[in-house]
């Protein structure tokens, strides 16, 4: 018995490789022009989707493997056009948006040579994650990652709290995100707000002993801090 190869398979692979080459070439052009990290929507991207049909998932996986290779080689800026291509191909897969946002806001911002460049990458990371939300609005993950950037990178605790609160509205979110709301309120100096948040957290996850121990410990700490502030006044 001879094996028959579906004639669409070689054609599909050819299309994948062709567009992979185009996306890679664009990355080189962007770097040469001095605008790496500019995640532009390509004029022909919708035509790509139509042409590839059911091969979009395969193409996205291949491109994702290439981003990992570039990361290992330290060619971080060349990853950006590939991430754009991946999210065009698979916009409803939040992990791809998450990886791109993390790469921008953490890896590239860390390696930035100036504060201006650092802020550019941080803002691009947030913008990319927000774009991902337009395709994946009902999953906590991207809300959390936006909040975490505001919390850890910008020290903008008002924005952090806002986005953490959005994240905890969705089922399946880890309990530590609830606690990050209280921590952020404390870091911004709102001891009373943090105290009220810990009181709220005492009522949720009542069967989680580990969570309840954390809540009780922080309630005692904040009660003492509030008392100390009142004495100073």
mmCIF file with all atom_site columns, C-alpha atoms in Angstrom:
data_model
loop_
_atom_site.group_PDB
_atom_site.id
_atom_site.type_symbol
_atom_site.label_atom_id
_atom_site.label_alt_id
_atom_site.label_comp_id
_atom_site.label_asym_id
_atom_site.label_entity_id
_atom_site.label_seq_id
_atom_site.pdbx_PDB_ins_code
_atom_site.Cartn_x
_atom_site.Cartn_y
_atom_site.Cartn_z
_atom_site.occupancy
_atom_site.B_iso_or_equiv
_atom_site.pdbx_formal_charge
_atom_site.auth_seq_id
_atom_site.auth_comp_id
_atom_site.auth_asym_id
_atom_site.auth_atom_id
_atom_site.pdbx_PDB_model_num
ATOM 1   C CA . UNK A 1 1   ? 0.000   0.000  0.000  1.00 0.00 ? 1   UNK A CA 1
ATOM 2   C CA . UNK A 1 2   ? 1.442   3.379  -0.982 1.00 0.00 ? 2   UNK A CA 1
ATOM 3   C CA . UNK A 1 3   ? 1.049   6.472  1.109  1.00 0.00 ? 3   UNK A CA 1
ATOM 4   C CA . UNK A 1 4   ? -0.781  9.368  -0.479 1.00 0.00 ? 4   UNK A CA 1
ATOM 5   C CA . UNK A 1 5   ? 0.217   12.870 0.509  1.00 0.00 ? 5   UNK A CA 1
ATOM 6   C CA . UNK A 1 6   ? -2.512  15.442 0.433  1.00 0.00 ? 6   UNK A CA 1
ATOM 7   C CA . UNK A 1 7   ? -1.410  17.956 -2.214 1.00 0.00 ? 7   UNK A CA 1
ATOM 8   C CA . UNK A 1 8   ? -2.516  20.800 0.046  1.00 0.00 ? 8   UNK A CA 1
ATOM 9   C CA . UNK A 1 9   ? 0.160   19.992 2.632  1.00 0.00 ? 9   UNK A CA 1
ATOM 10  C CA . UNK A 1 10  ? 3.253   21.008 0.590  1.00 0.00 ? 10  UNK A CA 1
ATOM 11  C CA . UNK A 1 11  ? 1.420   24.113 -0.588 1.00 0.00 ? 11  UNK A CA 1
ATOM 12  C CA . UNK A 1 12  ? 0.497   24.998 2.979  1.00 0.00 ? 12  UNK A CA 1
ATOM 13  C CA . UNK A 1 13  ? 4.054   24.522 4.189  1.00 0.00 ? 13  UNK A CA 1
ATOM 14  C CA . UNK A 1 14  ? 5.278   26.713 1.355  1.00 0.00 ? 14  UNK A CA 1
ATOM 15  C CA . UNK A 1 15  ? 2.860   29.459 2.383  1.00 0.00 ? 15  UNK A CA 1
ATOM 16  C CA . UNK A 1 16  ? 4.007   29.223 6.009  1.00 0.00 ? 16  UNK A CA 1
ATOM 17  C CA . UNK A 1 17  ? 7.669   29.496 5.040  1.00 0.00 ? 17  UNK A CA 1
ATOM 18  C CA . UNK A 1 18  ? 7.004   32.336 2.619  1.00 0.00 ? 18  UNK A CA 1
ATOM 19  C CA . UNK A 1 19  ? 5.221   34.475 5.160  1.00 0.00 ? 19  UNK A CA 1
ATOM 20  C CA . UNK A 1 20  ? 7.739   33.548 7.833  1.00 0.00 ? 20  UNK A CA 1
ATOM 21  C CA . UNK A 1 21  ? 10.426  34.966 5.548  1.00 0.00 ? 21  UNK A CA 1
ATOM 22  C CA . UNK A 1 22  ? 8.408   38.150 5.000  1.00 0.00 ? 22  UNK A CA 1
ATOM 23  C CA . UNK A 1 23  ? 7.901   38.724 8.719  1.00 0.00 ? 23  UNK A CA 1
ATOM 24  C CA . UNK A 1 24  ? 11.559  38.059 9.434  1.00 0.00 ? 24  UNK A CA 1
ATOM 25  C CA . UNK A 1 25  ? 12.600  40.406 6.657  1.00 0.00 ? 25  UNK A CA 1
ATOM 26  C CA . UNK A 1 26  ? 10.388  43.130 8.046  1.00 0.00 ? 26  UNK A CA 1
ATOM 27  C CA . UNK A 1 27  ? 12.075  42.723 11.426 1.00 0.00 ? 27  UNK A CA 1
ATOM 28  C CA . UNK A 1 28  ? 15.434  43.335 9.800  1.00 0.00 ? 28  UNK A CA 1
ATOM 29  C CA . UNK A 1 29  ? 14.114  46.416 8.003  1.00 0.00 ? 29  UNK A CA 1
ATOM 30  C CA . UNK A 1 30  ? 12.647  47.825 11.204 1.00 0.00 ? 30  UNK A CA 1
ATOM 31  C CA . UNK A 1 31  ? 15.942  47.312 13.004 1.00 0.00 ? 31  UNK A CA 1
ATOM 32  C CA . UNK A 1 32  ? 17.886  48.965 10.185 1.00 0.00 ? 32  UNK A CA 1
ATOM 33  C CA . UNK A 1 33  ? 15.564  51.971 10.312 1.00 0.00 ? 33  UNK A CA 1
ATOM 34  C CA . UNK A 1 34  ? 16.154  52.351 14.017 1.00 0.00 ? 34  UNK A CA 1
ATOM 35  C CA . UNK A 1 35  ? 12.582  51.625 15.045 1.00 0.00 ? 35  UNK A CA 1
ATOM 36  C CA . UNK A 1 36  ? 12.755  48.157 16.628 1.00 0.00 ? 36  UNK A CA 1
ATOM 37  C CA . UNK A 1 37  ? 9.763   47.253 18.718 1.00 0.00 ? 37  UNK A CA 1
ATOM 38  C CA . UNK A 1 38  ? 7.299   49.085 16.586 1.00 0.00 ? 38  UNK A CA 1
ATOM 39  C CA . UNK A 1 39  ? 4.552   46.502 16.416 1.00 0.00 ? 39  UNK A CA 1
ATOM 40  C CA . UNK A 1 40  ? 2.787   47.513 13.253 1.00 0.00 ? 40  UNK A CA 1
ATOM 41  C CA . UNK A 1 41  ? -0.200  45.817 11.702 1.00 0.00 ? 41  UNK A CA 1
ATOM 42  C CA . UNK A 1 42  ? 0.831   44.789 8.246  1.00 0.00 ? 42  UNK A CA 1
ATOM 43  C CA . UNK A 1 43  ? -1.304  45.831 5.283  1.00 0.00 ? 43  UNK A CA 1
ATOM 44  C CA . UNK A 1 44  ? -1.632  42.290 4.000  1.00 0.00 ? 44  UNK A CA 1
ATOM 45  C CA . UNK A 1 45  ? -2.209  40.495 7.270  1.00 0.00 ? 45  UNK A CA 1
ATOM 46  C CA . UNK A 1 46  ? -5.875  39.766 6.631  1.00 0.00 ? 46  UNK A CA 1
ATOM 47  C CA . UNK A 1 47  ? -4.995  38.317 3.249  1.00 0.00 ? 47  UNK A CA 1
ATOM 48  C CA . UNK A 1 48  ? -2.528  36.070 5.065  1.00 0.00 ? 48  UNK A CA 1
ATOM 49  C CA . UNK A 1 49  ? -5.281  34.749 7.320  1.00 0.00 ? 49  UNK A CA 1
ATOM 50  C CA . UNK A 1 50  ? -7.500  33.949 4.364  1.00 0.00 ? 50  UNK A CA 1
ATOM 51  C CA . UNK A 1 51  ? -4.668  32.262 2.465  1.00 0.00 ? 51  UNK A CA 1
ATOM 52  C CA . UNK A 1 52  ? -3.567  30.104 5.391  1.00 0.00 ? 52  UNK A CA 1
ATOM 53  C CA . UNK A 1 53  ? -6.980  28.993 6.607  1.00 0.00 ? 53  UNK A CA 1
ATOM 54  C CA . UNK A 1 54  ? -6.593  26.037 8.956  1.00 0.00 ? 54  UNK A CA 1
ATOM 55  C CA . UNK A 1 55  ? -2.805  26.316 8.927  1.00 0.00 ? 55  UNK A CA 1
ATOM 56  C CA . UNK A 1 56  ? -2.809  29.404 11.114 1.00 0.00 ? 56  UNK A CA 1
ATOM 57  C CA . UNK A 1 57  ? -2.201  27.382 14.262 1.00 0.00 ? 57  UNK A CA 1
ATOM 58  C CA . UNK A 1 58  ? 0.740   25.557 12.707 1.00 0.00 ? 58  UNK A CA 1
ATOM 59  C CA . UNK A 1 59  ? 2.223   28.807 11.427 1.00 0.00 ? 59  UNK A CA 1
ATOM 60  C CA . UNK A 1 60  ? 1.828   30.479 14.833 1.00 0.00 ? 60  UNK A CA 1
ATOM 61  C CA . UNK A 1 61  ? 3.581   27.550 16.542 1.00 0.00 ? 61  UNK A CA 1
ATOM 62  C CA . UNK A 1 62  ? 6.474   27.687 14.088 1.00 0.00 ? 62  UNK A CA 1
ATOM 63  C CA . UNK A 1 63  ? 6.876   31.426 14.559 1.00 0.00 ? 63  UNK A CA 1
ATOM 64  C CA . UNK A 1 64  ? 6.713   31.013 18.328 1.00 0.00 ? 64  UNK A CA 1
ATOM 65  C CA . UNK A 1 65  ? 9.557   28.496 18.158 1.00 0.00 ? 65  UNK A CA 1
ATOM 66  C CA . UNK A 1 66  ? 11.535  31.060 16.200 1.00 0.00 ? 66  UNK A CA 1
ATOM 67  C CA . UNK A 1 67  ? 10.949  33.714 18.894 1.00 0.00 ? 67  UNK A CA 1
ATOM 68  C CA . UNK A 1 68  ? 12.369  31.321 21.465 1.00 0.00 ? 68  UNK A CA 1
ATOM 69  C CA . UNK A 1 69  ? 15.437  30.798 19.306 1.00 0.00 ? 69  UNK A CA 1
ATOM 70  C CA . UNK A 1 70  ? 15.929  34.560 18.938 1.00 0.00 ? 70  UNK A CA 1
ATOM 71  C CA . UNK A 1 71  ? 15.486  35.008 22.694 1.00 0.00 ? 71  UNK A CA 1
ATOM 72  C CA . UNK A 1 72  ? 18.202  32.441 23.377 1.00 0.00 ? 72  UNK A CA 1
ATOM 73  C CA . UNK A 1 73  ? 20.488  34.298 20.961 1.00 0.00 ? 73  UNK A CA 1
ATOM 74  C CA . UNK A 1 74  ? 19.809  37.656 22.654 1.00 0.00 ? 74  UNK A CA 1
ATOM 75  C CA . UNK A 1 75  ? 18.213  39.069 19.485 1.00 0.00 ? 75  UNK A CA 1
ATOM 76  C CA . UNK A 1 76  ? 15.246  40.374 21.419 1.00 0.00 ? 76  UNK A CA 1
ATOM 77  C CA . UNK A 1 77  ? 14.261  43.223 19.128 1.00 0.00 ? 77  UNK A CA 1
ATOM 78  C CA . UNK A 1 78  ? 13.899  40.844 16.188 1.00 0.00 ? 78  UNK A CA 1
ATOM 79  C CA . UNK A 1 79  ? 11.213  38.954 18.099 1.00 0.00 ? 79  UNK A CA 1
ATOM 80  C CA . UNK A 1 80  ? 8.708   41.797 17.941 1.00 0.00 ? 80  UNK A CA 1
ATOM 81  C CA . UNK A 1 81  ? 7.507   41.506 14.332 1.00 0.00 ? 81  UNK A CA 1
ATOM 82  C CA . UNK A 1 82  ? 7.180   37.758 14.898 1.00 0.00 ? 82  UNK A CA 1
ATOM 83  C CA . UNK A 1 83  ? 4.976   38.298 17.932 1.00 0.00 ? 83  UNK A CA 1
ATOM 84  C CA . UNK A 1 84  ? 2.827   40.606 15.848 1.00 0.00 ? 84  UNK A CA 1
ATOM 85  C CA . UNK A 1 85  ? 2.534   37.906 13.189 1.00 0.00 ? 85  UNK A CA 1
ATOM 86  C CA . UNK A 1 86  ? 1.697   35.262 15.810 1.00 0.00 ? 86  UNK A CA 1
ATOM 87  C CA . UNK A 1 87  ? -1.094  37.315 17.365 1.00 0.00 ? 87  UNK A CA 1
ATOM 88  C CA . UNK A 1 88  ? -2.515  38.128 13.947 1.00 0.00 ? 88  UNK A CA 1
ATOM 89  C CA . UNK A 1 89  ? -2.633  34.414 13.193 1.00 0.00 ? 89  UNK A CA 1
ATOM 90  C CA . UNK A 1 90  ? -4.024  33.364 16.588 1.00 0.00 ? 90  UNK A CA 1
ATOM 91  C CA . UNK A 1 91  ? -5.626  36.422 18.245 1.00 0.00 ? 91  UNK A CA 1
ATOM 92  C CA . UNK A 1 92  ? -7.842  34.360 20.563 1.00 0.00 ? 92  UNK A CA 1
ATOM 93  C CA . UNK A 1 93  ? -4.950  32.602 22.274 1.00 0.00 ? 93  UNK A CA 1
ATOM 94  C CA . UNK A 1 94  ? -4.069  34.844 25.261 1.00 0.00 ? 94  UNK A CA 1
ATOM 95  C CA . UNK A 1 95  ? -0.752  33.129 25.969 1.00 0.00 ? 95  UNK A CA 1
ATOM 96  C CA . UNK A 1 96  ? 0.748   34.681 22.840 1.00 0.00 ? 96  UNK A CA 1
ATOM 97  C CA . UNK A 1 97  ? -0.337  38.186 23.851 1.00 0.00 ? 97  UNK A CA 1
ATOM 98  C CA . UNK A 1 98  ? 0.976   37.509 27.343 1.00 0.00 ? 98  UNK A CA 1
ATOM 99  C CA . UNK A 1 99  ? 4.385   36.409 26.075 1.00 0.00 ? 99  UNK A CA 1
ATOM 100 C CA . UNK A 1 100 ? 4.730   39.463 23.842 1.00 0.00 ? 100 UNK A CA 1
ATOM 101 C CA . UNK A 1 101 ? 3.632   41.866 26.576 1.00 0.00 ? 101 UNK A CA 1
ATOM 102 C CA . UNK A 1 102 ? 6.054   40.302 29.040 1.00 0.00 ? 102 UNK A CA 1
ATOM 103 C CA . UNK A 1 103 ? 8.889   40.486 26.545 1.00 0.00 ? 103 UNK A CA 1
ATOM 104 C CA . UNK A 1 104 ? 8.289   44.199 25.942 1.00 0.00 ? 104 UNK A CA 1
ATOM 105 C CA . UNK A 1 105 ? 7.604   45.295 29.509 1.00 0.00 ? 105 UNK A CA 1
ATOM 106 C CA . UNK A 1 106 ? 10.206  43.169 31.251 1.00 0.00 ? 106 UNK A CA 1
ATOM 107 C CA . UNK A 1 107 ? 12.975  41.925 28.961 1.00 0.00 ? 107 UNK A CA 1
ATOM 108 C CA . UNK A 1 108 ? 13.312  44.902 26.616 1.00 0.00 ? 108 UNK A CA 1
ATOM 109 C CA . UNK A 1 109 ? 12.599  47.545 29.253 1.00 0.00 ? 109 UNK A CA 1
ATOM 110 C CA . UNK A 1 110 ? 15.308  45.980 31.427 1.00 0.00 ? 110 UNK A CA 1
ATOM 111 C CA . UNK A 1 111 ? 17.846  46.080 28.597 1.00 0.00 ? 111 UNK A CA 1
ATOM 112 C CA . UNK A 1 112 ? 16.953  49.661 27.550 1.00 0.00 ? 112 UNK A CA 1
ATOM 113 C CA . UNK A 1 113 ? 19.889  52.051 27.492 1.00 0.00 ? 113 UNK A CA 1
ATOM 114 C CA . UNK A 1 114 ? 17.924  55.192 28.406 1.00 0.00 ? 114 UNK A CA 1
ATOM 115 C CA . UNK A 1 115 ? 14.913  55.940 30.565 1.00 0.00 ? 115 UNK A CA 1
ATOM 116 C CA . UNK A 1 116 ? 13.073  57.199 27.493 1.00 0.00 ? 116 UNK A CA 1
ATOM 117 C CA . UNK A 1 117 ? 13.633  53.866 25.754 1.00 0.00 ? 117 UNK A CA 1
ATOM 118 C CA . UNK A 1 118 ? 12.605  52.004 28.901 1.00 0.00 ? 118 UNK A CA 1
ATOM 119 C CA . UNK A 1 119 ? 9.313   53.907 29.093 1.00 0.00 ? 119 UNK A CA 1
ATOM 120 C CA . UNK A 1 120 ? 8.693   53.280 25.407 1.00 0.00 ? 120 UNK A CA 1
ATOM 121 C CA . UNK A 1 121 ? 8.930   49.532 25.881 1.00 0.00 ? 121 UNK A CA 1
ATOM 122 C CA . UNK A 1 122 ? 6.812   49.593 29.040 1.00 0.00 ? 122 UNK A CA 1
ATOM 123 C CA . UNK A 1 123 ? 4.048   51.523 27.307 1.00 0.00 ? 123 UNK A CA 1
ATOM 124 C CA . UNK A 1 124 ? 4.235   49.288 24.252 1.00 0.00 ? 124 UNK A CA 1
ATOM 125 C CA . UNK A 1 125 ? 3.894   46.263 26.519 1.00 0.00 ? 125 UNK A CA 1
ATOM 126 C CA . UNK A 1 126 ? 0.750   47.674 28.112 1.00 0.00 ? 126 UNK A CA 1
ATOM 127 C CA . UNK A 1 127 ? -0.695  48.676 24.735 1.00 0.00 ? 127 UNK A CA 1
ATOM 128 C CA . UNK A 1 128 ? -0.034  45.203 23.377 1.00 0.00 ? 128 UNK A CA 1
ATOM 129 C CA . UNK A 1 129 ? -1.734  43.538 26.342 1.00 0.00 ? 129 UNK A CA 1
ATOM 130 C CA . UNK A 1 130 ? -4.722  45.873 26.029 1.00 0.00 ? 130 UNK A CA 1
ATOM 131 C CA . UNK A 1 131 ? -5.007  44.969 22.372 1.00 0.00 ? 131 UNK A CA 1
ATOM 132 C CA . UNK A 1 132 ? -5.025  41.335 23.416 1.00 0.00 ? 132 UNK A CA 1
ATOM 133 C CA . UNK A 1 133 ? -7.940  42.086 25.733 1.00 0.00 ? 133 UNK A CA 1
ATOM 134 C CA . UNK A 1 134 ? -10.030 43.187 22.760 1.00 0.00 ? 134 UNK A CA 1
ATOM 135 C CA . UNK A 1 135 ? -9.832  39.570 21.557 1.00 0.00 ? 135 UNK A CA 1
ATOM 136 C CA . UNK A 1 136 ? -9.842  37.897 24.975 1.00 0.00 ? 136 UNK A CA 1
ATOM 137 C CA . UNK A 1 137 ? -11.969 40.067 27.288 1.00 0.00 ? 137 UNK A CA 1
ATOM 138 C CA . UNK A 1 138 ? -13.239 37.294 29.569 1.00 0.00 ? 138 UNK A CA 1
ATOM 139 C CA . UNK A 1 139 ? -9.946  35.906 30.893 1.00 0.00 ? 139 UNK A CA 1
ATOM 140 C CA . UNK A 1 140 ? -8.236  37.274 34.008 1.00 0.00 ? 140 UNK A CA 1
ATOM 141 C CA . UNK A 1 141 ? -4.660  36.767 32.807 1.00 0.00 ? 141 UNK A CA 1
ATOM 142 C CA . UNK A 1 142 ? -4.142  39.859 30.635 1.00 0.00 ? 142 UNK A CA 1
ATOM 143 C CA . UNK A 1 143 ? -5.862  42.147 33.174 1.00 0.00 ? 143 UNK A CA 1
ATOM 144 C CA . UNK A 1 144 ? -3.512  40.824 35.829 1.00 0.00 ? 144 UNK A CA 1
ATOM 145 C CA . UNK A 1 145 ? -0.412  41.350 33.725 1.00 0.00 ? 145 UNK A CA 1
ATOM 146 C CA . UNK A 1 146 ? -1.346  44.954 32.961 1.00 0.00 ? 146 UNK A CA 1
ATOM 147 C CA . UNK A 1 147 ? -1.895  45.517 36.685 1.00 0.00 ? 147 UNK A CA 1
ATOM 148 C CA . UNK A 1 148 ? 1.449   43.927 37.539 1.00 0.00 ? 148 UNK A CA 1
ATOM 149 C CA . UNK A 1 149 ? 3.321   46.225 35.153 1.00 0.00 ? 149 UNK A CA 1
ATOM 150 C CA . UNK A 1 150 ? 1.689   49.295 36.719 1.00 0.00 ? 150 UNK A CA 1
ATOM 151 C CA . UNK A 1 151 ? 2.460   47.874 40.172 1.00 0.00 ? 151 UNK A CA 1
ATOM 152 C CA . UNK A 1 152 ? 6.066   46.760 39.724 1.00 0.00 ? 152 UNK A CA 1
ATOM 153 C CA . UNK A 1 153 ? 7.374   48.943 36.897 1.00 0.00 ? 153 UNK A CA 1
ATOM 154 C CA . UNK A 1 154 ? 5.500   52.243 37.121 1.00 0.00 ? 154 UNK A CA 1
ATOM 155 C CA . UNK A 1 155 ? 4.726   52.174 40.864 1.00 0.00 ? 155 UNK A CA 1
ATOM 156 C CA . UNK A 1 156 ? 1.323   53.535 39.832 1.00 0.00 ? 156 UNK A CA 1
ATOM 157 C CA . UNK A 1 157 ? -0.741  51.857 42.505 1.00 0.00 ? 157 UNK A CA 1
ATOM 158 C CA . UNK A 1 158 ? -4.048  53.468 41.578 1.00 0.00 ? 158 UNK A CA 1
ATOM 159 C CA . UNK A 1 159 ? -3.834  51.945 38.094 1.00 0.00 ? 159 UNK A CA 1
ATOM 160 C CA . UNK A 1 160 ? -2.587  48.682 39.558 1.00 0.00 ? 160 UNK A CA 1
ATOM 161 C CA . UNK A 1 161 ? -5.567  48.415 41.901 1.00 0.00 ? 161 UNK A CA 1
ATOM 162 C CA . UNK A 1 162 ? -7.962  49.244 39.054 1.00 0.00 ? 162 UNK A CA 1
ATOM 163 C CA . UNK A 1 163 ? -6.623  46.457 36.857 1.00 0.00 ? 163 UNK A CA 1
ATOM 164 C CA . UNK A 1 164 ? -6.264  43.942 39.698 1.00 0.00 ? 164 UNK A CA 1
ATOM 165 C CA . UNK A 1 165 ? -9.936  44.523 40.515 1.00 0.00 ? 165 UNK A CA 1
ATOM 166 C CA . UNK A 1 166 ? -10.831 43.808 36.904 1.00 0.00 ? 166 UNK A CA 1
ATOM 167 C CA . UNK A 1 167 ? -8.817  40.584 36.997 1.00 0.00 ? 167 UNK A CA 1
ATOM 168 C CA . UNK A 1 168 ? -10.526 39.195 40.109 1.00 0.00 ? 168 UNK A CA 1
ATOM 169 C CA . UNK A 1 169 ? -13.960 39.527 38.531 1.00 0.00 ? 169 UNK A CA 1
ATOM 170 C CA . UNK A 1 170 ? -13.256 36.464 36.415 1.00 0.00 ? 170 UNK A CA 1
ATOM 171 C CA . UNK A 1 171 ? -13.510 32.884 37.656 1.00 0.00 ? 171 UNK A CA 1
ATOM 172 C CA . UNK A 1 172 ? -10.370 30.848 37.906 1.00 0.00 ? 172 UNK A CA 1
ATOM 173 C CA . UNK A 1 173 ? -8.077  33.684 38.960 1.00 0.00 ? 173 UNK A CA 1
ATOM 174 C CA . UNK A 1 174 ? -5.454  32.807 41.605 1.00 0.00 ? 174 UNK A CA 1
ATOM 175 C CA . UNK A 1 175 ? -6.234  34.024 45.119 1.00 0.00 ? 175 UNK A CA 1
ATOM 176 C CA . UNK A 1 176 ? -2.947  35.926 45.372 1.00 0.00 ? 176 UNK A CA 1
ATOM 177 C CA . UNK A 1 177 ? -4.331  38.538 42.946 1.00 0.00 ? 177 UNK A CA 1
ATOM 178 C CA . UNK A 1 178 ? -6.949  39.488 45.538 1.00 0.00 ? 178 UNK A CA 1
ATOM 179 C CA . UNK A 1 179 ? -4.179  39.994 48.068 1.00 0.00 ? 179 UNK A CA 1
ATOM 180 C CA . UNK A 1 180 ? -2.188  42.159 45.646 1.00 0.00 ? 180 UNK A CA 1
ATOM 181 C CA . UNK A 1 181 ? -5.016  44.696 45.803 1.00 0.00 ? 181 UNK A CA 1
ATOM 182 C CA . UNK A 1 182 ? -4.454  45.085 49.540 1.00 0.00 ? 182 UNK A CA 1
ATOM 183 C CA . UNK A 1 183 ? -0.676  45.223 49.109 1.00 0.00 ? 183 UNK A CA 1
ATOM 184 C CA . UNK A 1 184 ? -0.973  47.939 46.441 1.00 0.00 ? 184 UNK A CA 1
ATOM 185 C CA . UNK A 1 185 ? -3.246  50.047 48.641 1.00 0.00 ? 185 UNK A CA 1
ATOM 186 C CA . UNK A 1 186 ? -0.720  49.819 51.434 1.00 0.00 ? 186 UNK A CA 1
ATOM 187 C CA . UNK A 1 187 ? 2.175   50.728 49.124 1.00 0.00 ? 187 UNK A CA 1
ATOM 188 C CA . UNK A 1 188 ? 0.368   53.893 48.031 1.00 0.00 ? 188 UNK A CA 1
ATOM 189 C CA . UNK A 1 189 ? 0.014   54.832 51.707 1.00 0.00 ? 189 UNK A CA 1
ATOM 190 C CA . UNK A 1 190 ? -3.688  54.063 52.085 1.00 0.00 ? 190 UNK A CA 1
ATOM 191 C CA . UNK A 1 191 ? -3.527  52.071 55.299 1.00 0.00 ? 191 UNK A CA 1
ATOM 192 C CA . UNK A 1 192 ? -7.252  52.342 55.979 1.00 0.00 ? 192 UNK A CA 1
ATOM 193 C CA . UNK A 1 193 ? -8.082  51.170 52.462 1.00 0.00 ? 193 UNK A CA 1
ATOM 194 C CA . UNK A 1 194 ? -5.655  48.268 52.786 1.00 0.00 ? 194 UNK A CA 1
ATOM 195 C CA . UNK A 1 195 ? -7.155  47.361 56.162 1.00 0.00 ? 195 UNK A CA 1
ATOM 196 C CA . UNK A 1 196 ? -10.666 47.285 54.713 1.00 0.00 ? 196 UNK A CA 1
ATOM 197 C CA . UNK A 1 197 ? -9.436  45.157 51.844 1.00 0.00 ? 197 UNK A CA 1
ATOM 198 C CA . UNK A 1 198 ? -7.894  42.620 54.221 1.00 0.00 ? 198 UNK A CA 1
ATOM 199 C CA . UNK A 1 199 ? -11.187 42.536 56.139 1.00 0.00 ? 199 UNK A CA 1
ATOM 200 C CA . UNK A 1 200 ? -12.950 41.748 52.868 1.00 0.00 ? 200 UNK A CA 1
ATOM 201 C CA . UNK A 1 201 ? -10.435 39.026 52.133 1.00 0.00 ? 201 UNK A CA 1
ATOM 202 C CA . UNK A 1 202 ? -11.160 37.429 55.497 1.00 0.00 ? 202 UNK A CA 1
ATOM 203 C CA . UNK A 1 203 ? -14.650 36.641 54.154 1.00 0.00 ? 203 UNK A CA 1
ATOM 204 C CA . UNK A 1 204 ? -13.532 35.075 50.901 1.00 0.00 ? 204 UNK A CA 1
ATOM 205 C CA . UNK A 1 205 ? -11.892 31.660 50.506 1.00 0.00 ? 205 UNK A CA 1
ATOM 206 C CA . UNK A 1 206 ? -12.878 30.677 54.071 1.00 0.00 ? 206 UNK A CA 1
ATOM 207 C CA . UNK A 1 207 ? -11.707 27.100 53.534 1.00 0.00 ? 207 UNK A CA 1
ATOM 208 C CA . UNK A 1 208 ? -8.236  28.113 52.376 1.00 0.00 ? 208 UNK A CA 1
ATOM 209 C CA . UNK A 1 209 ? -6.170  27.906 55.577 1.00 0.00 ? 209 UNK A CA 1
ATOM 210 C CA . UNK A 1 210 ? -3.027  29.275 53.952 1.00 0.00 ? 210 UNK A CA 1
ATOM 211 C CA . UNK A 1 211 ? -4.920  32.329 52.657 1.00 0.00 ? 211 UNK A CA 1
ATOM 212 C CA . UNK A 1 212 ? -6.591  32.927 56.006 1.00 0.00 ? 212 UNK A CA 1
ATOM 213 C CA . UNK A 1 213 ? -3.259  32.825 57.841 1.00 0.00 ? 213 UNK A CA 1
ATOM 214 C CA . UNK A 1 214 ? -1.862  35.461 55.489 1.00 0.00 ? 214 UNK A CA 1
ATOM 215 C CA . UNK A 1 215 ? -4.941  37.627 55.979 1.00 0.00 ? 215 UNK A CA 1
ATOM 216 C CA . UNK A 1 216 ? -4.781  37.454 59.783 1.00 0.00 ? 216 UNK A CA 1
ATOM 217 C CA . UNK A 1 217 ? -1.066  38.244 59.814 1.00 0.00 ? 217 UNK A CA 1
ATOM 218 C CA . UNK A 1 218 ? -1.490  41.328 57.644 1.00 0.00 ? 218 UNK A CA 1
ATOM 219 C CA . UNK A 1 219 ? -4.513  42.510 59.579 1.00 0.00 ? 219 UNK A CA 1
ATOM 220 C CA . UNK A 1 220 ? -2.431  42.484 62.774 1.00 0.00 ? 220 UNK A CA 1
ATOM 221 C CA . UNK A 1 221 ? 0.424   44.335 61.056 1.00 0.00 ? 221 UNK A CA 1
ATOM 222 C CA . UNK A 1 222 ? -1.814  47.052 59.623 1.00 0.00 ? 222 UNK A CA 1
ATOM 223 C CA . UNK A 1 223 ? -3.730  47.468 62.888 1.00 0.00 ? 223 UNK A CA 1
ATOM 224 C CA . UNK A 1 224 ? -0.419  48.210 64.609 1.00 0.00 ? 224 UNK A CA 1
ATOM 225 C CA . UNK A 1 225 ? 0.631   50.619 61.858 1.00 0.00 ? 225 UNK A CA 1
ATOM 226 C CA . UNK A 1 226 ? -2.671  52.486 62.039 1.00 0.00 ? 226 UNK A CA 1
ATOM 227 C CA . UNK A 1 227 ? -2.324  52.769 65.828 1.00 0.00 ? 227 UNK A CA 1
ATOM 228 C CA . UNK A 1 228 ? 1.227   54.071 65.416 1.00 0.00 ? 228 UNK A CA 1
ATOM 229 C CA . UNK A 1 229 ? 0.119   56.736 62.917 1.00 0.00 ? 229 UNK A CA 1
ATOM 230 C CA . UNK A 1 230 ? -2.684  57.880 65.240 1.00 0.00 ? 230 UNK A CA 1
ATOM 231 C CA . UNK A 1 231 ? -0.261  58.200 68.152 1.00 0.00 ? 231 UNK A CA 1
ATOM 232 C CA . UNK A 1 232 ? 2.053   60.384 66.074 1.00 0.00 ? 232 UNK A CA 1
ATOM 233 C CA . UNK A 1 233 ? -0.819  62.725 65.351 1.00 0.00 ? 233 UNK A CA 1
#
